[in-house]
Amino acid sequence: MEIYIDADACPKNIKEILYRTAVKRQVQLNLVANKFLRTPESTFIKTIIVPGGQDVADDKIVELISEGDLVITADIPLADRVIEKHAFAINPRGNLYTKDNIKEILSNRNFFTELRNNGIDTGGPAPFTTKDSHEFANQLDRFLTKMLRR
């Protein structure tokens, strides 16, 4: 099992949690981004640079993942593609996307996108908080504990 991060949009503190986790658990962590990222020196941490452009990083992640891998992303369409490849996704707020919930989450996302495209102000996501970081760390720990026991 490997972990991939949709790194361009991932909050810095979530990356820091993932760096520590990769080294502690000795799990390969791959950051996919369209720019250079400063990461700790570790054989467990690798950066994959892709050209800029719409969905280029997403396409690379989907190309690279294998069944059972984990992707960290807030991008719901990417999470849907990940689930279709029998991998897993967690967003930076700690929500685990699964085959049981992804279609409903994607449908809601598409509905709100349509409202915004028609000029309706739906607000945006709540500001990212310390509580979100804790939720992410807890979900990541539960997920890895379960998966690494297999």
Coordinates of C-alpha atoms in Angstrom, one line a residue, residues 35-106:
K35 CA 5.6 22.7 -8.8
F36 CA 8.6 21.9 -6.6
L37 CA 7.8 21.0 -3.0
R38 CA 10.2 21.1 -0.1
T39 CA 9.9 17.8 1.7
P40 CA 11.9 16.1 4.4
E41 CA 14.7 13.8 3.4
S42 CA 13.4 10.2 3.6
T43 CA 13.4 7.1 1.4
F44 CA 9.6 7.0 2.2
I45 CA 8.8 10.4 0.7
K46 CA 8.8 11.1 -3.0
T47 CA 7.6 14.1 -5.1
I48 CA 6.2 13.5 -8.6
I49 CA 6.2 16.7 -10.6
V50 CA 3.6 17.0 -13.4
P51 CA 3.1 19.8 -16.0
G52 CA 0.5 22.5 -15.1
G53 CA -3.0 22.2 -16.4
Q54 CA -6.5 21.1 -15.5
D55 CA -6.6 17.7 -13.9
V56 CA -3.0 16.8 -14.9
A57 CA -2.1 15.8 -11.3
D58 CA -5.4 14.0 -10.9
D59 CA -4.8 12.0 -14.1
K60 CA -1.3 11.1 -12.9
I61 CA -2.6 9.9 -9.5
V62 CA -5.2 7.7 -11.1
E63 CA -2.6 6.3 -13.5
L64 CA -0.2 5.4 -10.6
I65 CA -2.5 4.1 -7.9
S66 CA -3.1 0.4 -7.3
E67 CA -5.9 -1.4 -5.5
G68 CA -5.7 -0.7 -1.8
D69 CA -3.7 2.5 -2.1
L70 CA -4.8 5.7 -0.3
V71 CA -5.2 9.1 -1.9
I72 CA -5.4 12.3 0.1
T73 CA -7.6 14.8 -1.7
A74 CA -10.4 17.3 -1.3
D75 CA -11.2 16.9 -5.0
I76 CA -14.5 14.8 -5.1
P77 CA -14.3 13.9 -8.8
L78 CA -10.8 12.6 -8.2
A79 CA -12.0 10.7 -5.1
D80 CA -14.7 9.1 -7.3
R81 CA -12.0 8.0 -9.8
V82 CA -9.9 6.6 -7.0
I83 CA -12.8 4.5 -5.6
E84 CA -13.5 3.2 -9.1
K85 CA -9.9 1.7 -9.1
H86 CA -10.6 0.0 -5.7
A87 CA -8.4 2.4 -3.8
F88 CA -9.3 4.7 -0.9
A89 CA -9.5 8.4 -0.4
I90 CA -9.5 10.7 2.6
N91 CA -10.0 14.4 2.4
P92 CA -7.9 16.8 4.5
R93 CA -10.8 17.2 7.0
G94 CA -10.7 13.5 7.8
N95 CA -13.7 12.3 5.7
L96 CA -13.2 8.8 4.3
Y97 CA -14.6 8.4 0.8
T98 CA -15.9 4.9 0.1
K99 CA -17.9 3.0 -2.6
D100 CA -20.8 3.4 -0.2
N101 CA -20.8 7.2 0.1
I102 CA -18.9 8.6 -2.9
K103 CA -21.8 8.8 -5.4
E104 CA -24.0 10.7 -3.0
I105 CA -21.1 13.1 -2.1
L106 CA -20.4 13.6 -5.9

